[in-house]
Short mmCIF file of C-alpha atoms in Angstrom, two decimals:
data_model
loop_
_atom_site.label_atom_id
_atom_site.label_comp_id
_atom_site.label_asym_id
_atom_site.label_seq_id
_atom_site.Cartn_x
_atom_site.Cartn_y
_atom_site.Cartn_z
CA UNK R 1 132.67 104.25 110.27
CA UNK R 2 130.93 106.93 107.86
CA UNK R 3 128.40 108.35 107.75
CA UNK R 4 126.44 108.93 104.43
CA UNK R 5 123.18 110.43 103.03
CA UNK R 6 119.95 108.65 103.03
CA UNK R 7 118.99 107.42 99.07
CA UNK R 8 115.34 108.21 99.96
CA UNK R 9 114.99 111.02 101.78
CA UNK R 10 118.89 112.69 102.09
CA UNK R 11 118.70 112.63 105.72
CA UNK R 12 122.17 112.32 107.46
CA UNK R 13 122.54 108.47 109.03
CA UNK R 14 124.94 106.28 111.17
CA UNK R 15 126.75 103.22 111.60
CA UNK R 16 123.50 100.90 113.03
CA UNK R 17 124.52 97.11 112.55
CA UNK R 18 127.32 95.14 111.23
CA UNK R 19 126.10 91.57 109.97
CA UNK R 20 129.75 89.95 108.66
CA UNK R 21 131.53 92.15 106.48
CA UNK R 22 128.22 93.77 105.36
CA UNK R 23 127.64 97.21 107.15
CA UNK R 24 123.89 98.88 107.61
CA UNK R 25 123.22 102.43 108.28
CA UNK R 26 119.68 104.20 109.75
CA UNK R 27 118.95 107.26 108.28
CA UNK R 28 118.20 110.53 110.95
CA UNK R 29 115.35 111.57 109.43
CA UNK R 30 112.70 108.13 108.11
CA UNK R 31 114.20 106.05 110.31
CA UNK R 32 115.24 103.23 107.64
CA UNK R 33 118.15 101.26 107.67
CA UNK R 34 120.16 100.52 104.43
CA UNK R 35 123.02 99.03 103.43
CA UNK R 36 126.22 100.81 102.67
CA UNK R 37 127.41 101.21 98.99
CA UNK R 38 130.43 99.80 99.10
CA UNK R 39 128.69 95.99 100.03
CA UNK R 40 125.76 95.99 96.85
CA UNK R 41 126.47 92.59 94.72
CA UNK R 42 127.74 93.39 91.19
CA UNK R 43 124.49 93.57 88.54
CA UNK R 44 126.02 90.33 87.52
CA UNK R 45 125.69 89.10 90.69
CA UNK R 46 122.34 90.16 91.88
CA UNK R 47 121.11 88.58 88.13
CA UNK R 48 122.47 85.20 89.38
CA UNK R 49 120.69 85.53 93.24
CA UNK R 50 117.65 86.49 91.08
CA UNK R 51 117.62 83.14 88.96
CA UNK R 52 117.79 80.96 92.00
CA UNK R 53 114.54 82.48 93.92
CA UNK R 54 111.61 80.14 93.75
CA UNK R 55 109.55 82.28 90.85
CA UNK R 56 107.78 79.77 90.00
CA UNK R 57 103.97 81.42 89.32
CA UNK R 58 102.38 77.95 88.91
CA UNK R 59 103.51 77.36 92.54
CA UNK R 60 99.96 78.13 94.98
CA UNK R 61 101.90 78.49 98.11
CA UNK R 62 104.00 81.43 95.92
CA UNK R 63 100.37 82.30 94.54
CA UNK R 64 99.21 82.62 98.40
CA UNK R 65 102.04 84.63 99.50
CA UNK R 66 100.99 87.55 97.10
CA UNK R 67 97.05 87.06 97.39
CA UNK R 68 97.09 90.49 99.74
CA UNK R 69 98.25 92.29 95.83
CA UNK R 70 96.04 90.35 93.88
CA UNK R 71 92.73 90.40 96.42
CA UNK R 72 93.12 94.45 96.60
CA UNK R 73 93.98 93.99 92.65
CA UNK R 74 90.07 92.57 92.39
CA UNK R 75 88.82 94.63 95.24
CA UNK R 76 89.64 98.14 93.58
CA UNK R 77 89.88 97.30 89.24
CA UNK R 78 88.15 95.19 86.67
CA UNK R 79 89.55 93.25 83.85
CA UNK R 80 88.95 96.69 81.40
CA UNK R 81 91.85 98.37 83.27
CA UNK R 82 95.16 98.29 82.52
CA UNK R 83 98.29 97.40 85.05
CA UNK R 84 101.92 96.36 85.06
CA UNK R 85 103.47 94.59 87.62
CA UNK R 86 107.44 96.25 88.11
CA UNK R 87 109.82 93.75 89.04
CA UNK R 88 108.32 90.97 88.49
CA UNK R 89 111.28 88.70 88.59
CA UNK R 90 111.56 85.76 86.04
CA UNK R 91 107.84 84.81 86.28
CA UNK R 92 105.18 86.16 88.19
CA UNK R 93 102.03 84.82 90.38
CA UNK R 94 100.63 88.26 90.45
CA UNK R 95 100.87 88.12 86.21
CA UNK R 96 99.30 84.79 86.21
CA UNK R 97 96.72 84.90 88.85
CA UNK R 98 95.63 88.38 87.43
CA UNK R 99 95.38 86.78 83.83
CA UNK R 100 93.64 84.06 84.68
CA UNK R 101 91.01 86.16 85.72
CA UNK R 102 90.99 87.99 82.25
CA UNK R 103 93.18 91.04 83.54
CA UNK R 104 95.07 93.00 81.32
CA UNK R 105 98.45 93.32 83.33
CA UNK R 106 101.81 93.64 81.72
CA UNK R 107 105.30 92.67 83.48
CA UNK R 108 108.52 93.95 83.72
CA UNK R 109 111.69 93.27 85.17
CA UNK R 110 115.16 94.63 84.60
CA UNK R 111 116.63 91.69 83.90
CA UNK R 112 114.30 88.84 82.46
CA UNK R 113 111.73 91.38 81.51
CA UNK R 114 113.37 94.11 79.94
CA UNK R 115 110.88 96.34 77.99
CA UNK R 116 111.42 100.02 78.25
CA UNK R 117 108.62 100.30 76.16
CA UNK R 118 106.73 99.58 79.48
CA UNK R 119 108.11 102.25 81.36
CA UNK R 120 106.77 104.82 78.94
CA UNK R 121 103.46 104.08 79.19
CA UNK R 122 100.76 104.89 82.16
CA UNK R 123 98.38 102.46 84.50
CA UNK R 124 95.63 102.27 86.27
CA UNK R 125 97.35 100.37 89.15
CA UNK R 126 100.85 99.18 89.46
CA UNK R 127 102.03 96.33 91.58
CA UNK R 128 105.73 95.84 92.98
CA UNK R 129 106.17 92.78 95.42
CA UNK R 130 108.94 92.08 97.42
CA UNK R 131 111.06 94.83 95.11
CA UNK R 132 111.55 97.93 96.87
CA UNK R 133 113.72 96.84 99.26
CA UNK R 134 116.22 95.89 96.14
CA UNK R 135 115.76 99.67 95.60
CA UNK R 136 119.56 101.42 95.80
CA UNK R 137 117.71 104.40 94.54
CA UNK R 138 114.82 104.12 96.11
CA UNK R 139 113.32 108.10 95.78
CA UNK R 140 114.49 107.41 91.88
CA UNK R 141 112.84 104.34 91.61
CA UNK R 142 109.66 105.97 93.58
CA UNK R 143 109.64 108.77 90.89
CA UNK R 144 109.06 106.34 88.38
CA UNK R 145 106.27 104.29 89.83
CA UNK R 146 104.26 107.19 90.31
CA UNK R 147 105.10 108.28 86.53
CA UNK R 148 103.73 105.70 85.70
CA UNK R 149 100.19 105.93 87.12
CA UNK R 150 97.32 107.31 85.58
CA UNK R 151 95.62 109.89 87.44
CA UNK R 152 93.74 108.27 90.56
CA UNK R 153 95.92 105.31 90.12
CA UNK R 154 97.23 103.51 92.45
CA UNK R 155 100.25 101.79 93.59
CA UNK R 156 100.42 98.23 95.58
CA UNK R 157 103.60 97.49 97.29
CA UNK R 158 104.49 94.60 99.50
CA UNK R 159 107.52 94.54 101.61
CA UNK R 160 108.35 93.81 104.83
CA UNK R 161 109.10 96.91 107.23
CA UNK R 162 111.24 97.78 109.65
CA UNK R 163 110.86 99.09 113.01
CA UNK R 164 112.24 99.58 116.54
CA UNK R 165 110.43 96.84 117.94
CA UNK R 166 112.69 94.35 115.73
CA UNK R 167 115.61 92.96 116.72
CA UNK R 168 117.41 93.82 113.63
CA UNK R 169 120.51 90.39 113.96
CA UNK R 170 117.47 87.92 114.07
CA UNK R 171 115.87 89.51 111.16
CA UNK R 172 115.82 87.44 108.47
CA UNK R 173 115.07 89.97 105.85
CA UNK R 174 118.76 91.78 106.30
CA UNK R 175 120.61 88.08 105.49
CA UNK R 176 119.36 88.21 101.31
CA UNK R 177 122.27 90.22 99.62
CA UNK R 178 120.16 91.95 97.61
CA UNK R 179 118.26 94.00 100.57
CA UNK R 180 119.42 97.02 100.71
CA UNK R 181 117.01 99.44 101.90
CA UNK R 182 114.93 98.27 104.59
CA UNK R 183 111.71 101.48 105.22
CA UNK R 184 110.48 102.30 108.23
CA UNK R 185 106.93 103.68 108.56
CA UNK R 186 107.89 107.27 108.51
CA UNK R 187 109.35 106.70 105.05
CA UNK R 188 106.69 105.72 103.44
CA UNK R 189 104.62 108.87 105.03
CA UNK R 190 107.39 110.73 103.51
CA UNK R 191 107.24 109.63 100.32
CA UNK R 192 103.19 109.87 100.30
CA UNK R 193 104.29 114.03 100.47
CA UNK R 194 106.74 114.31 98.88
CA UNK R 195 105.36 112.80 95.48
CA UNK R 196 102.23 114.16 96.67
CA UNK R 197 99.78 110.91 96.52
CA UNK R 198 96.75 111.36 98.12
CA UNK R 199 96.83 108.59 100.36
CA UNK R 200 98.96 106.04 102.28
CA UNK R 201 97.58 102.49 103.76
CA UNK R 202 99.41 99.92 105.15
CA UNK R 203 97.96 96.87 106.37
CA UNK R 204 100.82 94.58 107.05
CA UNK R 205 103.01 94.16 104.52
CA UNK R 206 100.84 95.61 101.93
CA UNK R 207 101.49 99.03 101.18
CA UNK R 208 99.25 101.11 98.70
CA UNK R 209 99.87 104.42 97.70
CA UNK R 210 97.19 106.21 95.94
CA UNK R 211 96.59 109.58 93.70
#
């Protein structure tokens, strides 16, 4: 089996699990595992997985599931500031909670909310839930969210991480096809210096990152 570069951090990686035909590798250097190229679903196929997730942002169970966003959301900004939630999927309980509460949040998505207008324009927070770990370039796609913070900004991610204590074949969060980069601690404390925010917390599977 190969051995390829890390897309976050470049660091050299090996062959680490083999789920069906799908191979992962873990990177040398942050520790994360990610799948290999040569098993990502088509963007015509990922599109299709996308329209069959339960998006509904009505739903309060789906409402629940992203309260830790929303709750740090209220905890740090008030309605006057301005935030976009990236990835937000084909509708979004963060977007609706947030607006509900007279929040001024914007959404995008690259393919049911496709406004590049968006991406050109600067937040006081962002939000990105359950979307990183669709990253295939994640230190790209990193670049970008923190482009797209205002100075003292910050950015809320939830995803769920990986480390040696799992038993990566029982974990359930390698089976969705579109999961292909899976970050381990370390990764995250890279990318806090290597875009230079100020500060990293992570309190489960909420992740802020802040400038």
């Amino acid at each position: 089996m190969e051995s390829l570069y890390c897309p976050l951090c470049n660091g050299t990686s090996k062959s680490f699990y083999t789920h069906g035909q799908r191979e992962f590798l873990q990177c040398s250097l942050c520790l994360s595992v990610f799948l290999h190229p040569k098993d990502y679903l088509s963007p015509a196929q990922e599109e299709a997985h996308y329209k069959h997730h339960n998006n509904n942002p009505e739903d309060l169970g789906y409402q629940n599931f992203v309260s830790p966003v929303t709750n740090a959301v209220h905890r740090d900004f008030s309605p006057e500031h301005h935030g976009l939630d990236f990835g937000s999927g084909t509708g979004s309980p963060i977007v609706k909670v947030l607006q509900d509460n007279n929040y001024h949040i914007e959404q995008y998505d690259l393919y049911f909310h496709n406004n590049p207008e968006l991406l050109k324009k600067q937040y006081d927070y962002v939000t990105c839930t359950e979307v990183a770990e669709h990253f295939k370039e994640p230190f790209k796609e990193f670049e970008l969210l923190k482009s797209l913070l205002l100075p003292n900004g910050k950015l809320h991610l939830m995803t769920d991480l990986f480390d040696e204590k799992r038993d990566f074949g029982s974990w359930y969060y390698k089976n969705d096809h579109t999961h292909v980069f899976m970050y381990h601690r370390n990764a995250l404390e890279w990318i806090r210096e290597k875009l230079e925010f100020k500060k990293l917390t992570i309190e489960k599977r909420l992740i802020t990152l802040e400038l």
